PDB file of C-alpha atoms in Angstrom:
ATOM      1  CA  ALA A   1     -12.883  19.018  -7.782  1.00  0.00           C
ATOM      2  CA  GLN A   2     -11.661  21.968  -8.898  1.00  0.00           C
ATOM      3  CA  LYS A   3     -12.473  25.349  -7.166  1.00  0.00           C
ATOM      4  CA  ILE A   4     -10.477  27.178 -10.486  1.00  0.00           C
ATOM      5  CA  THR A   5      -9.688  26.685 -13.344  1.00  0.00           C
ATOM      6  CA  GLN A   6      -7.311  27.820 -15.512  1.00  0.00           C
ATOM      7  CA  THR A   7      -6.670  25.411 -18.974  1.00  0.00           C
ATOM      8  CA  GLN A   8      -4.096  27.614 -20.367  1.00  0.00           C
ATOM      9  CA  PRO A   9      -0.435  27.179 -18.871  1.00  0.00           C
ATOM     10  CA  GLY A  10       1.528  29.063 -21.381  1.00  0.00           C
ATOM     11  CA  MET A  11       0.111  31.699 -23.481  1.00  0.00           C
ATOM     12  CA  PHE A  12       1.995  34.261 -25.352  1.00  0.00           C
ATOM     13  CA  VAL A  13       0.791  37.811 -27.757  1.00  0.00           C
ATOM     14  CA  GLN A  14       2.138  39.932 -29.395  1.00  0.00           C
ATOM     15  CA  GLU A  15       2.995  43.312 -27.725  1.00  0.00           C
ATOM     16  CA  LYS A  16      -0.048  45.974 -28.248  1.00  0.00           C
ATOM     17  CA  GLU A  17      -2.595  43.549 -28.904  1.00  0.00           C
ATOM     18  CA  ALA A  18      -5.052  42.614 -26.833  1.00  0.00           C
ATOM     19  CA  VAL A  19      -4.943  39.239 -25.475  1.00  0.00           C
ATOM     20  CA  THR A  20      -7.820  36.726 -23.195  1.00  0.00           C
ATOM     21  CA  LEU A  21      -6.754  34.692 -20.112  1.00  0.00           C
ATOM     22  CA  ASP A  22      -9.470  31.994 -19.962  1.00  0.00           C
ATOM     23  CA  CYS A  23     -10.426  31.084 -16.124  1.00  0.00           C
ATOM     24  CA  THR A  24     -13.825  29.312 -15.259  1.00  0.00           C
ATOM     25  CA  TYR A  25     -14.907  28.056 -11.589  1.00  0.00           C
ATOM     26  CA  ASP A  26     -16.902  26.308  -9.867  1.00  0.00           C
ATOM     27  CA  THR A  27     -19.716  27.263  -6.782  1.00  0.00           C
ATOM     28  CA  SER A  28     -22.956  26.294  -5.467  1.00  0.00           C
ATOM     29  CA  ASP A  29     -22.883  29.911  -3.291  1.00  0.00           C
ATOM     30  CA  PRO A  30     -24.856  32.494  -5.438  1.00  0.00           C
ATOM     31  CA  SER A  31     -21.902  35.420  -3.911  1.00  0.00           C
ATOM     32  CA  TYR A  32     -19.000  35.563  -4.375  1.00  0.00           C
ATOM     33  CA  GLY A  33     -16.041  37.361  -5.297  1.00  0.00           C
ATOM     34  CA  LEU A  34     -13.613  36.399  -7.987  1.00  0.00           C
ATOM     35  CA  PHE A  35      -9.679  38.682  -7.966  1.00  0.00           C
ATOM     36  CA  TRP A  36      -7.087  38.254 -10.840  1.00  0.00           C
ATOM     37  CA  TYR A  37      -3.666  38.819 -10.053  1.00  0.00           C
ATOM     38  CA  LYS A  38      -0.179  39.243 -11.617  1.00  0.00           C
ATOM     39  CA  GLN A  39       2.567  37.457 -10.243  1.00  0.00           C
ATOM     40  CA  PRO A  40       5.972  39.425 -12.388  1.00  0.00           C
ATOM     41  CA  SER A  41       9.056  37.071 -11.972  1.00  0.00           C
ATOM     42  CA  SER A  42      10.014  38.681  -8.556  1.00  0.00           C
ATOM     43  CA  GLY A  43       7.321  37.005  -6.873  1.00  0.00           C
ATOM     44  CA  GLU A  44       5.110  39.269  -5.872  1.00  0.00           C
ATOM     45  CA  MET A  45       1.971  38.879  -6.512  1.00  0.00           C
ATOM     46  CA  ILE A  46      -0.041  42.535  -6.988  1.00  0.00           C
ATOM     47  CA  PHE A  47      -3.389  42.516  -7.135  1.00  0.00           C
ATOM     48  CA  LEU A  48      -4.985  43.222 -10.284  1.00  0.00           C
ATOM     49  CA  ILE A  49      -9.136  43.550 -10.512  1.00  0.00           C
ATOM     50  CA  TYR A  50     -12.143  41.904  -8.592  1.00  0.00           C
ATOM     51  CA  GLN A  51     -15.585  40.952  -9.831  1.00  0.00           C
ATOM     52  CA  GLY A  52     -18.279  40.264  -8.042  1.00  0.00           C
ATOM     53  CA  SER A  53     -20.817  37.848  -8.090  1.00  0.00           C
ATOM     54  CA  TYR A  54     -23.730  40.251  -7.855  1.00  0.00           C
ATOM     55  CA  ASP A  55     -21.973  43.104 -10.500  1.00  0.00           C
ATOM     56  CA  GLN A  56     -24.153  43.671 -12.823  1.00  0.00           C
ATOM     57  CA  GLN A  57     -21.739  45.374 -15.381  1.00  0.00           C
ATOM     58  CA  ASN A  58     -18.289  44.073 -16.202  1.00  0.00           C
ATOM     59  CA  ALA A  59     -14.977  45.241 -14.087  1.00  0.00           C
ATOM     60  CA  THR A  60     -12.562  47.169 -15.940  1.00  0.00           C
ATOM     61  CA  GLU A  61      -9.203  48.759 -14.326  1.00  0.00           C
ATOM     62  CA  GLY A  62      -6.912  51.219 -17.017  1.00  0.00           C
ATOM     63  CA  ARG A  63      -6.507  47.994 -19.316  1.00  0.00           C
ATOM     64  CA  TYR A  64      -7.341  44.977 -17.702  1.00  0.00           C
ATOM     65  CA  SER A  65     -11.503  44.023 -17.894  1.00  0.00           C
ATOM     66  CA  LEU A  66     -12.803  41.139 -16.535  1.00  0.00           C
ATOM     67  CA  ASN A  67     -15.440  39.486 -18.798  1.00  0.00           C
ATOM     68  CA  PHE A  68     -17.379  37.574 -16.475  1.00  0.00           C
ATOM     69  CA  GLN A  69     -20.189  35.861 -18.289  1.00  0.00           C
ATOM     70  CA  LYS A  70     -21.849  33.979 -14.967  1.00  0.00           C
ATOM     71  CA  ALA A  71     -24.150  31.621 -16.692  1.00  0.00           C
ATOM     72  CA  ARG A  72     -20.627  29.428 -18.041  1.00  0.00           C
ATOM     73  CA  LYS A  73     -18.913  30.461 -14.676  1.00  0.00           C
ATOM     74  CA  SER A  74     -16.337  32.293 -16.119  1.00  0.00           C
ATOM     75  CA  ALA A  75     -14.343  35.108 -15.446  1.00  0.00           C
ATOM     76  CA  ASN A  76     -11.667  35.699 -18.454  1.00  0.00           C
ATOM     77  CA  LEU A  77      -9.321  38.245 -18.145  1.00  0.00           C
ATOM     78  CA  VAL A  78      -9.130  40.916 -21.166  1.00  0.00           C
ATOM     79  CA  ILE A  79      -5.189  42.931 -21.678  1.00  0.00           C
ATOM     80  CA  SER A  80      -6.185  45.041 -23.919  1.00  0.00           C
ATOM     81  CA  ALA A  81      -2.529  47.200 -25.888  1.00  0.00           C
ATOM     82  CA  SER A  82      -0.455  44.858 -24.058  1.00  0.00           C
ATOM     83  CA  GLN A  83       3.266  46.069 -23.121  1.00  0.00           C
ATOM     84  CA  LEU A  84       6.697  44.196 -22.682  1.00  0.00           C
ATOM     85  CA  GLY A  85       5.913  44.802 -18.631  1.00  0.00           C
ATOM     86  CA  ASP A  86       2.837  42.670 -19.173  1.00  0.00           C
ATOM     87  CA  SER A  87       4.953  39.396 -19.245  1.00  0.00           C
ATOM     88  CA  ALA A  88       4.649  37.335 -15.791  1.00  0.00           C
ATOM     89  CA  MET A  89       2.125  34.964 -14.055  1.00  0.00           C
ATOM     90  CA  TYR A  90      -1.697  35.179 -13.869  1.00  0.00           C
ATOM     91  CA  PHE A  91      -3.746  33.820 -10.976  1.00  0.00           C
ATOM     92  CA  CYS A  92      -7.552  33.735 -10.952  1.00  0.00           C
ATOM     93  CA  ALA A  93      -8.994  33.555  -7.942  1.00  0.00           C
ATOM     94  CA  MET A  94     -12.503  33.062  -5.660  1.00  0.00           C
ATOM     95  CA  ARG A  95     -13.281  34.178  -2.351  1.00  0.00           C
ATOM     96  CA  GLU A  96     -17.291  32.107  -2.067  1.00  0.00           C
ATOM     97  CA  GLY A  97     -19.657  33.399   0.221  1.00  0.00           C
ATOM     98  CA  ALA A  98     -20.342  36.953   1.236  1.00  0.00           C
ATOM     99  CA  GLY A  99     -18.654  39.425   4.019  1.00  0.00           C
ATOM    100  CA  GLY A 100     -14.459  38.147   3.379  1.00  0.00           C
ATOM    101  CA  TYR A 101     -15.092  34.837   6.062  1.00  0.00           C
ATOM    102  CA  ASN A 102     -13.782  32.261   3.269  1.00  0.00           C
ATOM    103  CA  LYS A 103     -10.797  31.540   1.577  1.00  0.00           C
ATOM    104  CA  LEU A 104      -9.541  33.475  -1.536  1.00  0.00           C
ATOM    105  CA  ILE A 105      -8.749  30.201  -3.433  1.00  0.00           C
ATOM    106  CA  PHE A 106      -5.913  30.114  -6.292  1.00  0.00           C
ATOM    107  CA  GLY A 107      -6.067  28.503  -9.674  1.00  0.00           C
ATOM    108  CA  ALA A 108      -2.829  26.638 -11.449  1.00  0.00           C
ATOM    109  CA  GLY A 109      -1.789  30.192 -12.972  1.00  0.00           C
ATOM    110  CA  THR A 110      -1.184  30.871 -17.153  1.00  0.00           C
ATOM    111  CA  ARG A 111       1.973  32.467 -17.643  1.00  0.00           C
ATOM    112  CA  LEU A 112       1.737  35.371 -20.209  1.00  0.00           C
ATOM    113  CA  ALA A 113       4.700  36.281 -22.831  1.00  0.00           C
ATOM    114  CA  VAL A 114       4.636  38.923 -25.011  1.00  0.00           C
ATOM    115  CA  HIS A 115       6.699  39.418 -27.566  1.00  0.00           C
ATOM    116  CA  PRO A 116       7.977  43.354 -29.712  1.00  0.00           C
TER     117      PRO A 116
ATOM    118  CA  GLY B   1       4.568  48.114   8.427  1.00  0.00           C
ATOM    119  CA  ALA B   2       3.262  49.304   5.196  1.00  0.00           C
ATOM    120  CA  GLY B   3       2.439  45.895   4.577  1.00  0.00           C
ATOM    121  CA  VAL B   4       2.672  42.267   4.315  1.00  0.00           C
ATOM    122  CA  SER B   5       6.239  41.313   6.223  1.00  0.00           C
ATOM    123  CA  GLN B   6       7.534  38.216   6.526  1.00  0.00           C
ATOM    124  CA  SER B   7      10.856  36.419   7.705  1.00  0.00           C
ATOM    125  CA  PRO B   8      13.307  35.261   6.846  1.00  0.00           C
ATOM    126  CA  SER B   9      12.868  35.866   2.845  1.00  0.00           C
ATOM    127  CA  ASN B  10      15.031  32.750   2.815  1.00  0.00           C
ATOM    128  CA  LYS B  11      15.134  28.867   5.202  1.00  0.00           C
ATOM    129  CA  VAL B  12      17.919  26.634   4.386  1.00  0.00           C
ATOM    130  CA  THR B  13      17.719  24.179   7.068  1.00  0.00           C
ATOM    131  CA  GLU B  14      18.430  20.055   7.167  1.00  0.00           C
ATOM    132  CA  LYS B  15      16.209  17.940   6.445  1.00  0.00           C
ATOM    133  CA  GLY B  16      14.880  16.109   9.874  1.00  0.00           C
ATOM    134  CA  LYS B  17      15.163  19.552  10.907  1.00  0.00           C
ATOM    135  CA  ASP B  18      12.023  21.937  12.646  1.00  0.00           C
ATOM    136  CA  VAL B  19      11.512  25.797  11.184  1.00  0.00           C
ATOM    137  CA  GLU B  20       9.031  28.990  12.000  1.00  0.00           C
ATOM    138  CA  LEU B  21       7.969  30.998   9.156  1.00  0.00           C
ATOM    139  CA  ARG B  22       6.781  34.631  10.357  1.00  0.00           C
ATOM    140  CA  CYS B  23       4.060  36.950   9.009  1.00  0.00           C
ATOM    141  CA  ASP B  24       3.346  40.271  10.269  1.00  0.00           C
ATOM    142  CA  PRO B  25       0.240  41.344   8.212  1.00  0.00           C
ATOM    143  CA  ILE B  26      -0.938  44.487   7.748  1.00  0.00           C
ATOM    144  CA  SER B  27      -2.344  46.815  10.654  1.00  0.00           C
ATOM    145  CA  GLY B  28      -6.055  46.382  11.437  1.00  0.00           C
ATOM    146  CA  HIS B  29      -6.309  43.188   8.594  1.00  0.00           C
ATOM    147  CA  THR B  30      -8.598  40.709  10.243  1.00  0.00           C
ATOM    148  CA  ALA B  31      -8.361  37.772   7.804  1.00  0.00           C
ATOM    149  CA  LEU B  32      -4.536  36.477   7.442  1.00  0.00           C
ATOM    150  CA  TYR B  33      -3.739  33.438   5.122  1.00  0.00           C
ATOM    151  CA  TRP B  34      -0.692  30.810   4.659  1.00  0.00           C
ATOM    152  CA  TYR B  35       0.147  29.320   0.947  1.00  0.00           C
ATOM    153  CA  ARG B  36       2.509  27.601  -0.816  1.00  0.00           C
ATOM    154  CA  GLN B  37       3.468  28.189  -3.967  1.00  0.00           C
ATOM    155  CA  SER B  38       6.312  25.447  -5.474  1.00  0.00           C
ATOM    156  CA  LEU B  39       8.564  26.016  -8.306  1.00  0.00           C
ATOM    157  CA  GLY B  40       6.368  26.653 -11.459  1.00  0.00           C
ATOM    158  CA  GLN B  41       3.043  25.717  -9.464  1.00  0.00           C
ATOM    159  CA  GLY B  42       0.387  28.031  -8.309  1.00  0.00           C
ATOM    160  CA  LEU B  43      -0.913  29.122  -4.678  1.00  0.00           C
ATOM    161  CA  GLU B  44      -2.032  25.891  -2.651  1.00  0.00           C
ATOM    162  CA  PHE B  45      -3.616  27.122  -0.018  1.00  0.00           C
ATOM    163  CA  LEU B  46      -2.570  25.788   3.335  1.00  0.00           C
ATOM    164  CA  ILE B  47      -4.597  27.843   6.528  1.00  0.00           C
ATOM    165  CA  TYR B  48      -6.638  30.520   7.299  1.00  0.00           C
ATOM    166  CA  PHE B  49      -7.373  33.051   9.905  1.00  0.00           C
ATOM    167  CA  GLN B  50     -10.165  35.335  10.652  1.00  0.00           C
ATOM    168  CA  GLY B  51     -10.606  37.663  13.426  1.00  0.00           C
ATOM    169  CA  ASN B  52     -11.399  35.039  16.557  1.00  0.00           C
ATOM    170  CA  SER B  53     -12.887  32.442  14.254  1.00  0.00           C
ATOM    171  CA  ALA B  54     -11.437  28.746  14.270  1.00  0.00           C
ATOM    172  CA  PRO B  55      -8.809  28.878  11.202  1.00  0.00           C
ATOM    173  CA  ASP B  56      -9.492  26.692   8.226  1.00  0.00           C
ATOM    174  CA  LYS B  57      -6.604  24.228   8.788  1.00  0.00           C
ATOM    175  CA  SER B  58      -8.390  22.435   5.616  1.00  0.00           C
ATOM    176  CA  GLY B  59      -5.393  22.592   3.322  1.00  0.00           C
ATOM    177  CA  LEU B  60      -2.637  21.903   5.830  1.00  0.00           C
ATOM    178  CA  PRO B  61      -0.801  18.827   4.284  1.00  0.00           C
ATOM    179  CA  SER B  62      -0.053  17.155   6.872  1.00  0.00           C
ATOM    180  CA  ASP B  63      -0.118  17.208  10.587  1.00  0.00           C
ATOM    181  CA  ARG B  64       3.840  18.233  10.459  1.00  0.00           C
ATOM    182  CA  PHE B  65       2.222  21.217   9.589  1.00  0.00           C
ATOM    183  CA  SER B  66       0.795  23.905  12.146  1.00  0.00           C
ATOM    184  CA  ALA B  67       0.202  27.760  12.474  1.00  0.00           C
ATOM    185  CA  GLU B  68      -0.829  30.404  15.040  1.00  0.00           C
ATOM    186  CA  ARG B  69      -1.734  33.390  15.275  1.00  0.00           C
ATOM    187  CA  THR B  70      -1.286  35.010  17.944  1.00  0.00           C
ATOM    188  CA  GLY B  71      -3.486  38.105  19.458  1.00  0.00           C
ATOM    189  CA  GLY B  72      -5.164  38.732  15.851  1.00  0.00           C
ATOM    190  CA  SER B  73      -1.678  40.181  14.582  1.00  0.00           C
ATOM    191  CA  VAL B  74       1.127  37.773  14.045  1.00  0.00           C
ATOM    192  CA  SER B  75       1.490  34.509  12.302  1.00  0.00           C
ATOM    193  CA  THR B  76       4.508  31.566  12.901  1.00  0.00           C
ATOM    194  CA  LEU B  77       3.747  28.726  10.175  1.00  0.00           C
ATOM    195  CA  THR B  78       5.895  25.936  11.788  1.00  0.00           C
ATOM    196  CA  ILE B  79       6.888  23.011   9.956  1.00  0.00           C
ATOM    197  CA  GLN B  80       8.327  19.580  12.107  1.00  0.00           C
ATOM    198  CA  ARG B  81      10.423  17.159  10.743  1.00  0.00           C
ATOM    199  CA  THR B  82      11.078  18.654   7.307  1.00  0.00           C
ATOM    200  CA  GLN B  83      11.396  16.637   4.133  1.00  0.00           C
ATOM    201  CA  GLN B  84      12.455  17.862   0.863  1.00  0.00           C
ATOM    202  CA  GLU B  85       9.475  17.888  -0.660  1.00  0.00           C
ATOM    203  CA  ASP B  86       8.870  20.920   1.408  1.00  0.00           C
ATOM    204  CA  SER B  87      10.995  23.049  -0.154  1.00  0.00           C
ATOM    205  CA  ALA B  88       8.651  26.472  -1.660  1.00  0.00           C
ATOM    206  CA  VAL B  89       8.347  29.675  -1.164  1.00  0.00           C
ATOM    207  CA  TYR B  90       5.402  30.286   1.447  1.00  0.00           C
ATOM    208  CA  LEU B  91       3.640  33.068   0.767  1.00  0.00           C
ATOM    209  CA  CYS B  92       1.462  35.199   3.651  1.00  0.00           C
ATOM    210  CA  ALA B  93      -1.177  37.585   2.952  1.00  0.00           C
ATOM    211  CA  SER B  94      -3.489  39.270   4.582  1.00  0.00           C
ATOM    212  CA  SER B  95      -7.158  41.474   3.515  1.00  0.00           C
ATOM    213  CA  SER B  96      -9.342  43.492   6.215  1.00  0.00           C
ATOM    214  CA  ARG B  97     -13.417  41.957   6.338  1.00  0.00           C
ATOM    215  CA  GLY B  98     -15.135  42.677   3.418  1.00  0.00           C
ATOM    216  CA  GLY B  99     -16.390  40.660   0.418  1.00  0.00           C
ATOM    217  CA  SER B 100     -15.031  42.320  -2.364  1.00  0.00           C
ATOM    218  CA  THR B 101     -10.928  43.525  -0.604  1.00  0.00           C
ATOM    219  CA  GLU B 102      -8.445  41.898  -1.999  1.00  0.00           C
ATOM    220  CA  ALA B 103      -5.272  40.331  -0.055  1.00  0.00           C
ATOM    221  CA  PHE B 104      -1.642  41.664  -0.354  1.00  0.00           C
ATOM    222  CA  PHE B 105       0.631  39.260  -0.557  1.00  0.00           C
ATOM    223  CA  GLY B 106       4.144  39.626   1.300  1.00  0.00           C
ATOM    224  CA  GLN B 107       7.283  38.991  -0.531  1.00  0.00           C
ATOM    225  CA  GLY B 108       7.142  34.905   1.083  1.00  0.00           C
ATOM    226  CA  THR B 109       9.603  33.061   2.156  1.00  0.00           C
ATOM    227  CA  ARG B 110      11.783  30.516   0.057  1.00  0.00           C
ATOM    228  CA  LEU B 111      12.123  27.500   2.552  1.00  0.00           C
ATOM    229  CA  THR B 112      15.166  25.107   0.873  1.00  0.00           C
ATOM    230  CA  VAL B 113      15.498  21.299   2.827  1.00  0.00           C
ATOM    231  CA  VAL B 114      18.510  19.877   1.848  1.00  0.00           C
TER     232      VAL B 114
END
């Protein structure tokens, strides 16, 4: 079974608007961490934001926020005020268990195109 | 170095040859990951090293693939008898211990099997 599911192969958004990239996950472990990465066309993997399963509040990092809905096992990334430089692949990832002893598993990714 | 270093950055090899890909993680990072990314696709987990624990090899696609990590630092991913379907970018990442810590990625090795 897929551990991380990203149902949107591609998304586009108008510059300066907000966009939500979907991510659902599957785990029976009560302790886990969720990550979002950005991969521009250059190929580098850039860490964006982290959400722990016990965190009470949604994570935010600048224009990035994570809409964490634990009961739905959903961890959507919201990018506010989109910029042309946001055009890239975006990957959701999960690490099960506490203490960082387990591997990081990635979803298939969503390609975001920001239009001027 | 300051980041994760992978070598070579590009490798072209003939079908049937063996290749070795190297990863030098960030100093002090106990966890090291190898992933494979085919063109336009997601990251396929291959293998994970954490400190002195036995590696998690559950993602290795066949027995032609193996990896080792010497002295808890540098790792080598070896692909024996390469096939054309092995062509991909091989990404290495490392992280420090701790569930909330992100993995830092190298620039990858682009492997082309001809």
